[in-house]
Coordinates of C-alpha atoms and ligand atoms in Angstrom, one line a residue:
M1 CA -37.7 -126.5 133.9
T2 CA -37.7 -127.0 130.2
E3 CA -41.0 -126.7 128.6
A4 CA -42.1 -128.9 125.8
A5 CA -45.5 -128.9 124.1
H6 CA -47.3 -132.2 124.1
P7 CA -50.6 -132.7 122.2
I8 CA -53.9 -132.9 123.9
R9 CA -55.7 -135.9 122.5
F10 CA -58.9 -137.7 123.3
L11 CA -61.2 -140.3 121.8
H12 CA -64.4 -139.2 120.2
R13 CA -66.5 -141.3 117.8
G14 CA -63.8 -144.0 117.5
A15 CA -61.2 -141.5 116.4
V16 CA -58.4 -139.6 118.2
V17 CA -59.0 -135.9 118.3
D18 CA -56.2 -133.4 118.7
V19 CA -57.1 -130.1 120.3
A20 CA -53.7 -128.8 121.2
A21 CA -54.5 -125.4 119.6
A22 CA -57.6 -124.8 121.9
A23 CA -57.4 -122.2 124.7
P24 CA -57.1 -124.0 128.0
T25 CA -60.3 -122.7 129.3
R26 CA -62.3 -123.5 126.2
T27 CA -65.2 -125.6 127.5
L28 CA -66.1 -129.0 126.2
L29 CA -69.5 -127.7 125.4
E30 CA -68.1 -124.8 123.2
W31 CA -65.9 -127.3 121.4
L32 CA -68.8 -129.8 120.8
R33 CA -71.3 -127.2 119.5
E34 CA -69.0 -124.8 117.7
D35 CA -66.1 -127.0 116.4
A36 CA -67.3 -130.6 116.3
R37 CA -70.8 -129.4 115.3
C38 CA -72.4 -131.9 117.7
T39 CA -75.3 -129.7 118.6
G40 CA -77.4 -132.4 120.2
T41 CA -75.8 -131.4 123.5
K42 CA -77.5 -128.2 124.8
E43 CA -76.5 -125.2 126.9
G44 CA -79.0 -124.2 129.6
C45 CA -77.3 -122.6 132.5
A46 CA -73.6 -122.8 131.8
E47 CA -72.9 -123.4 135.5
G48 CA -73.4 -127.1 136.1
D49 CA -76.9 -126.7 137.4
C50 CA -79.4 -127.9 134.8
G51 CA -77.8 -131.0 133.2
A52 CA -78.8 -130.0 129.6
C53 CA -75.1 -130.3 128.6
T54 CA -74.6 -133.7 130.2
V55 CA -72.2 -135.9 128.2
V56 CA -70.3 -139.1 129.3
V57 CA -66.6 -139.2 129.8
G58 CA -64.7 -142.5 130.0
E59 CA -61.4 -142.9 131.7
L60 CA -59.2 -145.8 132.9
D61 CA -59.5 -146.3 136.6
E62 CA -56.8 -147.4 139.0
H63 CA -57.4 -151.1 137.9
G64 CA -57.1 -150.1 134.2
E65 CA -60.8 -150.6 133.7
L66 CA -63.1 -148.2 131.9
A67 CA -65.1 -145.9 134.2
L68 CA -67.9 -143.9 132.6
K69 CA -69.0 -140.7 134.2
P70 CA -71.8 -138.3 133.4
V71 CA -70.2 -134.8 133.2
N72 CA -71.4 -131.2 132.7
A73 CA -69.8 -130.2 129.4
C74 CA -70.5 -126.5 130.1
I75 CA -67.9 -126.2 132.9
R76 CA -65.4 -128.8 131.8
F77 CA -62.3 -127.4 130.2
L78 CA -61.5 -129.2 127.0
P79 CA -57.8 -130.0 127.7
T80 CA -58.8 -132.1 130.7
L81 CA -60.3 -134.6 128.3
A82 CA -56.7 -135.7 127.3
G83 CA -56.4 -139.4 127.5
K84 CA -60.1 -139.9 127.9
A85 CA -63.1 -140.9 125.8
L86 CA -66.2 -138.9 125.1
W87 CA -69.7 -139.9 124.2
T88 CA -72.6 -137.5 123.4
V89 CA -76.2 -138.1 122.5
E90 CA -75.3 -138.4 118.9
D91 CA -73.4 -141.6 119.6
L92 CA -76.2 -143.6 121.2
A93 CA -78.3 -144.3 118.1
A94 CA -75.2 -145.7 116.4
M95 CA -74.8 -148.1 119.3
G96 CA -78.4 -149.4 118.7
G97 CA -77.3 -150.4 115.2
G98 CA -79.5 -147.9 113.5
A99 CA -82.4 -148.3 115.9
L100 CA -82.8 -146.1 118.9
H101 CA -80.7 -147.2 121.9
P102 CA -82.9 -148.7 124.7
V103 CA -82.4 -145.5 126.7
Q104 CA -83.9 -143.4 123.9
Q105 CA -86.6 -145.9 123.0
A106 CA -87.7 -146.1 126.7
L107 CA -88.0 -142.3 126.8
V108 CA -90.1 -142.3 123.7
D109 CA -92.3 -145.2 125.0
C110 CA -92.8 -143.6 128.4
H111 CA -93.5 -140.1 127.0
G112 CA -90.4 -138.8 128.8
S113 CA -89.9 -135.7 126.6
Q114 CA -92.0 -132.7 125.6
C115 CA -90.0 -129.6 124.4
G116 CA -87.0 -131.9 124.3
F117 CA -84.4 -129.3 125.5
C118 CA -83.5 -131.3 128.5
T119 CA -83.7 -134.7 126.8
P120 CA -80.2 -135.1 125.5
G121 CA -78.9 -134.5 129.0
F122 CA -81.3 -137.0 130.5
V123 CA -80.4 -139.5 127.8
M124 CA -76.7 -139.3 128.7
S125 CA -77.3 -139.4 132.5
L126 CA -79.6 -142.5 131.9
W127 CA -77.0 -144.1 129.6
A128 CA -74.3 -143.7 132.2
C129 CA -76.7 -145.3 134.7
Y130 CA -77.5 -148.1 132.2
E131 CA -73.8 -148.9 131.7
R132 CA -73.2 -148.8 135.5
H133 CA -75.9 -151.4 136.1
P134 CA -75.3 -154.4 133.8
E135 CA -77.2 -156.5 136.4
G136 CA -80.5 -154.7 135.7
A137 CA -82.6 -151.8 136.9
P138 CA -81.5 -150.0 140.1
S139 CA -84.2 -148.9 142.5
R140 CA -86.3 -145.9 141.6
Q141 CA -84.7 -143.9 144.4
Q142 CA -81.3 -144.7 143.1
L143 CA -82.4 -143.5 139.6
A144 CA -83.8 -140.3 141.2
D145 CA -80.5 -139.7 142.9
D146 CA -78.6 -140.3 139.6
L147 CA -80.9 -137.8 137.9
A148 CA -80.8 -135.1 140.5
G149 CA -78.6 -133.0 138.3
N150 CA -81.0 -133.0 135.3
L151 CA -83.8 -130.5 135.4
C152 CA -86.9 -130.8 133.2
R153 CA -89.3 -127.9 133.1
C154 CA -92.2 -129.4 131.1
T155 CA -92.5 -133.2 131.2
G156 CA -92.3 -133.9 134.9
Y157 CA -90.1 -136.6 136.4
R158 CA -92.5 -139.5 136.7
P159 CA -92.3 -140.5 133.0
I160 CA -88.6 -140.0 132.9
L161 CA -88.1 -142.3 136.0
D162 CA -90.5 -144.8 134.3
A163 CA -88.2 -144.7 131.3
G164 CA -85.2 -145.2 133.5
Q165 CA -86.7 -148.4 134.7
R166 CA -88.1 -149.5 131.3
M167 CA -84.7 -149.1 129.5
F168 CA -83.5 -152.3 131.3
D169 CA -86.4 -154.4 129.9
A170 CA -85.2 -154.3 126.2
P171 CA -82.4 -156.6 125.0
R172 CA -79.2 -155.2 126.3
A173 CA -77.1 -152.9 124.0
A174 CA -74.0 -152.6 126.1
L175 CA -71.0 -150.6 125.1
E176 CA -68.1 -152.6 123.6
R177 CA -65.4 -151.7 126.0
A178 CA -62.3 -153.5 124.9
P179 CA -61.4 -151.3 121.9
V180 CA -62.0 -148.2 124.1
V181 CA -59.7 -149.5 126.8
Q182 CA -57.0 -150.4 124.2
A183 CA -57.2 -146.9 122.6
L184 CA -57.0 -145.2 126.0
R185 CA -54.0 -147.2 127.0
E186 CA -52.3 -146.1 123.9
L187 CA -53.2 -142.4 124.5
N188 CA -52.0 -142.6 128.1
S189 CA -48.7 -144.1 127.1
Q190 CA -47.8 -140.9 125.3
P191 CA -46.2 -137.9 127.2
A192 CA -48.4 -136.0 129.5
P193 CA -50.3 -133.2 127.6
S194 CA -49.0 -129.7 128.0
Q195 CA -49.1 -126.2 126.4
P196 CA -46.1 -124.3 127.6
G197 CA -47.1 -121.2 129.6
A198 CA -50.7 -122.1 129.5
Y199 CA -51.6 -125.7 130.6
H200 CA -49.9 -128.6 132.3
A201 CA -51.3 -132.0 133.3
P202 CA -48.6 -133.7 135.4
R203 CA -49.0 -137.4 136.2
T204 CA -47.0 -137.8 139.4
I205 CA -46.9 -136.0 142.7
A206 CA -43.2 -135.2 142.1
E207 CA -43.9 -133.6 138.7
L208 CA -46.8 -131.6 140.2
A209 CA -44.7 -130.4 143.2
A210 CA -42.0 -129.3 140.9
L211 CA -44.4 -127.4 138.6
R212 CA -46.1 -125.8 141.6
L213 CA -42.8 -124.6 142.9
A214 CA -41.6 -123.3 139.6
R215 CA -44.9 -121.5 138.8
P216 CA -46.5 -120.5 142.1
E217 CA -48.8 -118.0 140.3
A218 CA -50.3 -120.7 138.1
R219 CA -53.9 -121.7 139.0
L220 CA -54.4 -125.3 140.3
L221 CA -57.4 -126.9 138.5
A222 CA -58.9 -130.0 140.0
G223 CA -62.5 -130.9 139.0
G224 CA -63.2 -127.3 137.8
T225 CA -66.7 -127.2 139.4
D226 CA -65.8 -124.0 141.1
V227 CA -63.1 -122.7 138.7
G228 CA -65.2 -123.5 135.6
L229 CA -67.8 -121.0 136.7
W230 CA -65.2 -118.3 137.1
V231 CA -64.8 -118.5 133.3
T232 CA -68.4 -119.1 132.2
K233 CA -70.1 -116.7 134.6
Q234 CA -67.4 -114.2 135.7
L235 CA -65.5 -114.2 132.4
R236 CA -62.2 -114.3 134.3
D237 CA -58.8 -114.8 132.7
L238 CA -57.3 -117.6 134.7
G239 CA -53.7 -117.5 133.4
E240 CA -51.6 -120.6 133.5
L241 CA -53.3 -123.8 134.6
I242 CA -51.9 -126.9 136.4
Y243 CA -54.5 -129.7 136.2
L244 CA -54.4 -132.2 139.1
G245 CA -56.9 -134.8 137.6
D246 CA -54.2 -136.9 135.9
V247 CA -52.0 -137.4 139.0
A248 CA -52.9 -141.0 139.7
A249 CA -51.6 -141.0 143.3
L250 CA -53.8 -138.0 144.2
R251 CA -56.9 -139.7 143.0
R252 CA -57.0 -142.5 145.6
V253 CA -59.0 -142.8 148.8
D254 CA -57.1 -145.2 151.2
V255 CA -59.0 -146.6 154.1
R256 CA -56.2 -147.4 156.6
D257 CA -56.6 -148.7 160.1
D258 CA -56.2 -145.3 161.7
A259 CA -57.5 -143.0 159.1
I260 CA -59.3 -142.5 155.8
V261 CA -56.8 -140.7 153.6
I262 CA -58.5 -138.8 150.8
G263 CA -56.2 -137.8 147.9
A264 CA -56.7 -134.2 146.9
A265 CA -57.8 -135.2 143.4
A266 CA -60.2 -138.0 144.5
T267 CA -63.7 -137.2 143.4
L268 CA -66.3 -136.0 145.8
E269 CA -68.3 -139.2 145.0
Q270 CA -65.3 -141.4 146.0
A271 CA -64.6 -139.4 149.2
W272 CA -68.2 -139.2 150.4
A273 CA -68.8 -142.8 149.7
A274 CA -65.8 -143.7 151.9
L275 CA -66.9 -141.3 154.6
A276 CA -70.5 -142.5 154.6
D277 CA -69.4 -146.1 154.7
E278 CA -67.6 -145.4 158.0
W279 CA -70.3 -142.9 159.3
P280 CA -73.7 -143.8 157.8
A281 CA -75.1 -140.6 159.3
L282 CA -73.4 -138.8 156.4
R283 CA -75.3 -140.4 153.6
E284 CA -77.9 -137.7 153.3
V285 CA -75.3 -134.9 153.1
W286 CA -73.4 -137.0 150.5
L287 CA -76.4 -137.4 148.2
R288 CA -77.4 -133.8 148.6
F289 CA -74.0 -132.4 147.7
A290 CA -74.6 -131.0 144.2
S291 CA -75.5 -133.8 141.8
L292 CA -73.8 -136.9 140.4
P293 CA -72.1 -135.1 137.4
V294 CA -70.7 -132.5 139.8
R295 CA -69.6 -135.1 142.4
V296 CA -67.8 -137.3 139.8
A297 CA -65.9 -134.3 138.5
G298 CA -65.3 -132.2 141.6
T299 CA -63.0 -133.1 144.4
M300 CA -63.0 -132.9 148.1
G301 CA -59.6 -131.3 147.9
G302 CA -61.0 -128.5 145.8
N303 CA -63.9 -128.0 148.1
V304 CA -61.6 -127.6 151.1
A305 CA -59.0 -125.5 149.3
N306 CA -61.6 -123.2 147.8
G307 CA -62.6 -122.4 151.3
S308 CA -66.2 -121.2 150.7
P309 CA -68.0 -120.4 153.9
I310 CA -70.9 -122.5 152.6
G311 CA -68.8 -125.5 151.4
D312 CA -70.3 -128.7 152.6
S313 CA -67.2 -130.8 153.2
A314 CA -65.4 -128.6 155.7
P315 CA -67.9 -128.6 158.6
V316 CA -68.2 -132.4 158.4
L317 CA -64.4 -132.9 158.1
I318 CA -63.8 -130.5 161.0
A319 CA -66.4 -132.3 163.2
L320 CA -64.4 -135.5 162.4
G321 CA -61.1 -133.9 163.4
A322 CA -59.6 -134.0 159.9
T323 CA -56.1 -132.8 159.1
L324 CA -54.7 -131.5 155.8
R325 CA -51.5 -132.9 154.4
L326 CA -49.8 -130.0 152.5
R327 CA -46.8 -130.3 150.2
R328 CA -44.3 -127.7 148.9
G329 CA -41.7 -129.4 146.8
D330 CA -40.4 -132.3 148.9
A331 CA -41.5 -130.7 152.2
L332 CA -44.7 -132.0 153.9
R333 CA -46.6 -130.5 156.8
R334 CA -49.9 -131.1 158.4
V335 CA -52.4 -128.5 159.4
A336 CA -55.6 -129.3 161.3
L337 CA -58.5 -128.3 159.1
D338 CA -60.1 -126.1 161.9
A339 CA -56.9 -124.0 161.8
F340 CA -56.6 -123.8 158.0
Y341 CA -58.9 -120.9 157.2
T342 CA -57.7 -117.3 158.0
G343 CA -60.5 -115.3 156.5
Y344 CA -63.1 -115.2 153.7
M345 CA -61.8 -117.6 151.0
Q346 CA -58.3 -117.3 152.6
N347 CA -56.1 -120.1 154.0
R348 CA -52.7 -121.0 155.3
L349 CA -51.3 -122.4 152.0
E350 CA -47.9 -120.9 151.2
P351 CA -46.8 -119.9 147.6
G352 CA -45.8 -123.1 145.8
E353 CA -47.8 -125.3 148.3
F354 CA -50.8 -127.5 147.6
V355 CA -53.2 -129.8 149.4
E356 CA -51.9 -133.3 148.9
A357 CA -54.5 -135.2 151.1
I358 CA -57.1 -135.0 153.7
E359 CA -56.6 -137.3 156.6
V360 CA -59.7 -138.3 158.6
P361 CA -59.1 -140.2 161.8
R362 CA -61.1 -143.4 162.2
N363 CA -62.7 -144.5 165.4
A364 CA -60.4 -146.4 167.6
P365 CA -62.0 -149.8 167.8
A366 CA -61.8 -149.9 171.6
K367 CA -63.5 -146.6 172.1
A368 CA -67.1 -145.7 172.0
P369 CA -67.4 -143.8 168.7
P370 CA -68.4 -140.1 168.9
R371 CA -72.0 -139.5 168.0
L372 CA -71.8 -137.8 164.6
A373 CA -74.5 -136.0 162.7
A374 CA -74.6 -133.5 159.8
Y375 CA -77.6 -131.5 158.7
K376 CA -77.8 -129.5 155.5
I377 CA -80.3 -126.7 155.1
S378 CA -80.9 -125.4 151.6
K379 CA -83.8 -123.9 149.7
R380 CA -84.0 -126.9 147.3
H381 CA -83.6 -130.4 148.6
D382 CA -81.3 -131.7 145.8
S383 CA -78.4 -130.0 144.1
D384 CA -78.4 -126.8 146.0
I385 CA -75.8 -124.8 148.0
S386 CA -76.3 -124.7 151.7
A387 CA -77.7 -121.8 153.6
V388 CA -76.5 -123.5 156.8
L389 CA -74.7 -126.8 157.4
G390 CA -74.1 -128.0 160.9
A391 CA -71.9 -131.0 161.7
F392 CA -71.5 -132.2 165.2
A393 CA -69.6 -134.9 167.1
I394 CA -70.0 -135.4 170.8
E395 CA -68.4 -138.0 173.0
L396 CA -70.2 -139.0 176.2
D397 CA -68.7 -140.5 179.3
G398 CA -71.9 -141.7 180.9
A399 CA -74.2 -138.7 180.6
R400 CA -71.2 -136.2 180.8
I401 CA -69.8 -134.6 177.7
A402 CA -66.2 -135.6 177.5
A403 CA -65.4 -134.1 174.0
V404 CA -67.4 -132.0 171.6
R405 CA -66.9 -130.5 168.1
L406 CA -69.6 -128.3 166.6
A407 CA -68.7 -127.1 163.1
W408 CA -70.8 -124.7 161.0
G409 CA -71.0 -123.5 157.5
G410 CA -73.0 -120.5 156.5
L411 CA -72.8 -118.6 159.8
A412 CA -69.5 -116.7 159.4
A413 CA -66.9 -115.7 156.8
T414 CA -65.3 -119.1 157.0
V415 CA -66.5 -122.6 158.1
Q416 CA -65.9 -122.5 161.8
R417 CA -66.2 -124.3 165.1
A418 CA -68.5 -122.7 167.7
A419 CA -66.0 -122.1 170.5
A420 CA -68.4 -120.6 173.0
A421 CA -71.1 -123.2 172.4
E422 CA -68.5 -126.0 172.8
A423 CA -67.3 -124.4 176.0
A424 CA -70.8 -124.2 177.3
L425 CA -71.1 -128.0 176.8
L426 CA -67.8 -129.5 177.8
G427 CA -67.8 -131.3 181.1
R428 CA -71.6 -130.9 181.6
D429 CA -74.3 -133.5 181.5
W430 CA -75.9 -133.7 178.0
D431 CA -79.3 -132.5 179.2
E432 CA -81.7 -129.8 178.2
A433 CA -80.1 -127.1 180.3
A434 CA -76.7 -127.7 178.6
L435 CA -78.4 -127.7 175.2
Q436 CA -80.0 -124.3 176.0
A437 CA -76.7 -122.8 177.2
A438 CA -75.1 -123.9 173.9
Q439 CA -78.0 -122.5 171.9
Q440 CA -77.5 -119.1 173.6
A441 CA -73.8 -119.2 173.1
L442 CA -74.2 -119.5 169.4
A443 CA -75.0 -115.8 169.3
V444 CA -71.6 -115.2 170.8
D445 CA -69.9 -117.4 168.3
F446 CA -71.6 -116.1 165.2
K447 CA -73.0 -112.8 163.7
P448 CA -74.3 -114.3 160.4
L449 CA -75.0 -112.3 157.3
T450 CA -78.2 -111.8 155.4
D451 CA -78.0 -112.8 151.7
M452 CA -80.1 -114.3 149.0
R453 CA -80.0 -117.7 150.6
A454 CA -81.2 -116.7 154.1
T455 CA -81.5 -113.8 156.6
A456 CA -79.2 -113.5 159.6
A457 CA -82.1 -114.1 162.0
Y458 CA -83.1 -117.3 160.1
R459 CA -79.6 -118.6 160.1
L460 CA -79.1 -118.2 163.8
R461 CA -82.5 -119.7 164.5
V462 CA -82.0 -122.7 162.3
A463 CA -78.6 -123.2 163.8
R464 CA -80.1 -123.3 167.3
N465 CA -82.9 -125.7 166.1
L466 CA -80.3 -128.0 164.5
L467 CA -78.5 -128.3 167.8
R468 CA -81.8 -129.2 169.4
R469 CA -82.5 -131.8 166.8
Y470 CA -79.0 -133.2 167.5
W471 CA -79.7 -133.3 171.2
L472 CA -83.0 -135.1 170.6
E473 CA -81.1 -137.7 168.6
T474 CA -78.2 -138.1 171.0
R475 CA -79.3 -137.3 174.5
P476 CA -78.6 -140.1 177.0
V477 CA -82.2 -140.3 178.1
N478 CA -84.8 -141.3 175.6
P479 CA -82.9 -140.5 172.3
L480 CA -85.2 -140.3 169.3
P481 CA -84.2 -142.3 166.2
P482 CA -83.2 -139.9 163.3
R483 CA -86.2 -141.1 161.3
A484 CA -88.5 -139.6 164.0
L485 CA -87.0 -136.2 163.2
S486 CA -86.9 -136.5 159.4
V487 CA -89.5 -134.7 157.4
W488 CA -89.0 -137.2 154.6
A489 CA -89.8 -140.1 156.9
L490 CA -93.0 -138.2 157.9
E491 CA -93.8 -137.7 154.3
E492 CA -93.4 -141.5 153.5
A493 CA -95.6 -142.4 156.5
R494 CA -98.5 -140.4 155.1
Ligands
FAD501 C1 -74.0 -127.1 140.2 C2 -73.1 -127.1 141.3 C3 -73.5 -127.5 142.6 C4 -72.7 -127.4 143.6 N1 -73.1 -127.8 144.8 C5 -72.3 -127.8 145.9 C6 -72.8 -128.2 147.2 O1 -73.9 -128.8 147.3 N2 -71.9 -128.1 148.2 C7 -70.7 -127.6 148.1 O2 -69.9 -127.5 149.1 N3 -70.2 -127.2 146.9 C8 -71.0 -127.3 145.8 N4 -70.5 -126.8 144.6 C9 -69.1 -126.3 144.5 C10 -68.1 -127.3 144.0 O3 -68.6 -128.4 143.4 C11 -67.2 -127.8 145.1 O4 -66.6 -126.7 145.8 C12 -66.1 -128.7 144.6 O5 -65.7 -129.6 145.7 C13 -64.9 -128.0 144.1 O6 -63.9 -129.0 143.7 P1 -63.2 -129.0 142.3 O7 -62.3 -130.2 142.3 O8 -64.2 -128.8 141.2 O9 -62.3 -127.7 142.5 P2 -61.8 -126.6 141.4 O10 -62.9 -125.8 140.8 O11 -60.9 -127.3 140.4 O12 -60.9 -125.7 142.3 C14 -61.4 -124.9 143.4 C15 -60.3 -124.1 144.1 O13 -59.5 -125.0 144.8 C16 -58.1 -124.9 144.4 N5 -57.6 -126.2 144.5 C17 -58.1 -127.3 143.9 N6 -57.4 -128.4 144.3 C18 -56.4 -127.9 145.1 C19 -55.3 -128.5 145.8 N7 -55.1 -129.8 145.8 N8 -54.5 -127.7 146.6 C20 -54.7 -126.4 146.6 N9 -55.6 -125.8 145.9 C21 -56.5 -126.5 145.2 C22 -58.2 -124.3 142.9 O14 -57.1 -123.6 142.6 C23 -59.4 -123.4 143.1 O15 -59.0 -122.2 143.7 C24 -71.3 -126.9 143.5 C25 -70.9 -126.5 142.2 C26 -71.8 -126.6 141.1 C27 -71.2 -126.2 139.8
FES502 S1 -75.7 -126.0 130.7 FE1 -76.7 -126.3 132.6 S2 -75.5 -127.8 133.5 FE2 -74.4 -127.3 131.7
FES503 S1 -89.0 -131.7 128.0 FE1 -89.0 -129.5 128.1 S2 -87.5 -129.1 129.7 FE2 -87.7 -131.3 129.7

């Protein structure tokens, strides 16, 4: 394949910036602070956790409209900005015509800042929310969900949430989108950006497949919410990168009659929204998966391919009977997700192959849907990695268990089904004796580890308790509504 260099250009402050000379793993935050001297954006953790570095990235969606996303600049590699637009805290006052933007003014008025270190990040998350809601203020809970990736250590969240509501009261100062859309169209009509031997950003599946075959050693980069940390925390040299985020056909989620097909580069936010639309029981796991800036950057394809034993998507997808569509050149094959992992962070991908899509079967309309539940246990409620995640689907024929899938993260070297516990249930009545047999069998299925998130004994105990909770919610006799078992519902009722 002939290699040609094509510039990496994006839109910043109304001008096109060319960063072709930057190293592919230079972060957007490094560029902002050290090159562009936009030091309003702060570095707190450099791992996507605190939100101090939040900026807003605009890109054209599949309908050609401008989509604005809050993004963690600390783990975003600069070349992935090609063809997109960037806004930082410095840009907002300019939009207010010299006065503070309503977002900033509301933070002042509500005393939403003390030391101010977190404030630029909050401002940008709030601005993204402001632009997403031209109709007016969202609910306070929606605001809190949007801000779950921004930490403040001194002000406290009440005044910040107050500001999030107050900002909608001022006369609207909306972004003028048409010139941005026009500029992005022009940028994207130019050849796909590339740095030979270092960085490629194909735009079609065929181009990606050819590149992947020609360079099987190159690292695939999707949202970079895992890979970014390999650079900022582990200081790893990643070698050549192939970026998936510009392959339009991979960024789609298609809801077909028989399946939800999640393109490998569709964001976590898109994917979870589609899954929770079909299975509302997944809403809590969706909103507790990282934070909005991570979910609008990271992909479900990356979560599954990375294969972390504590990744949140895999147990849910396995409980739903998902299959991966893998591509190598023109050749396609399908592998059931529960057969994909071969060991700790290892999987069945061949050299030159990649995940093209995740296919999740939908409920056949004529059939009683399986009872699905997923429970995440983590030290912090929001934006934390799981200690244990259990996802369960059971089909009952009367009281008898006709089919069962129990998938777990955090109990073994890979996300895994509990074969012995499933065998203890299949064909039996879904009663307390069956539950207890399955609880006992979990010790056969899993020998969990002790680490900083949880002890082995805690993991096993919590796994057994989650199974009990599931039974209480799904037993044929006197099932309890999920709210009766939710600590948050108890809290609200106080
Ligand atoms: C602050 C923070 C919070 C987080 N919270 C959670 C959480 O709550 N739950 C959770 O599960 N994870 C969490 N994560 C981890 C991360 O967000 C997810 O694993 C995410 O889904 C990774 O997707 P990505 O697109 O960013 O992948 P990348 O980082 O781009 O890639 C990850 C790996 O997958 C490979 N890869 C990517 N796409 C493909 C493909 N199509 N085919 C083959 N290989 C591919 C890459 O080469 C790399 O090895 C968190 C991360 C951060 C930074
Ligand atoms: S510096 Fe903490 S999220 Fe980026
Ligand atoms: S104002 Fe100090 S950390 Fe938020």
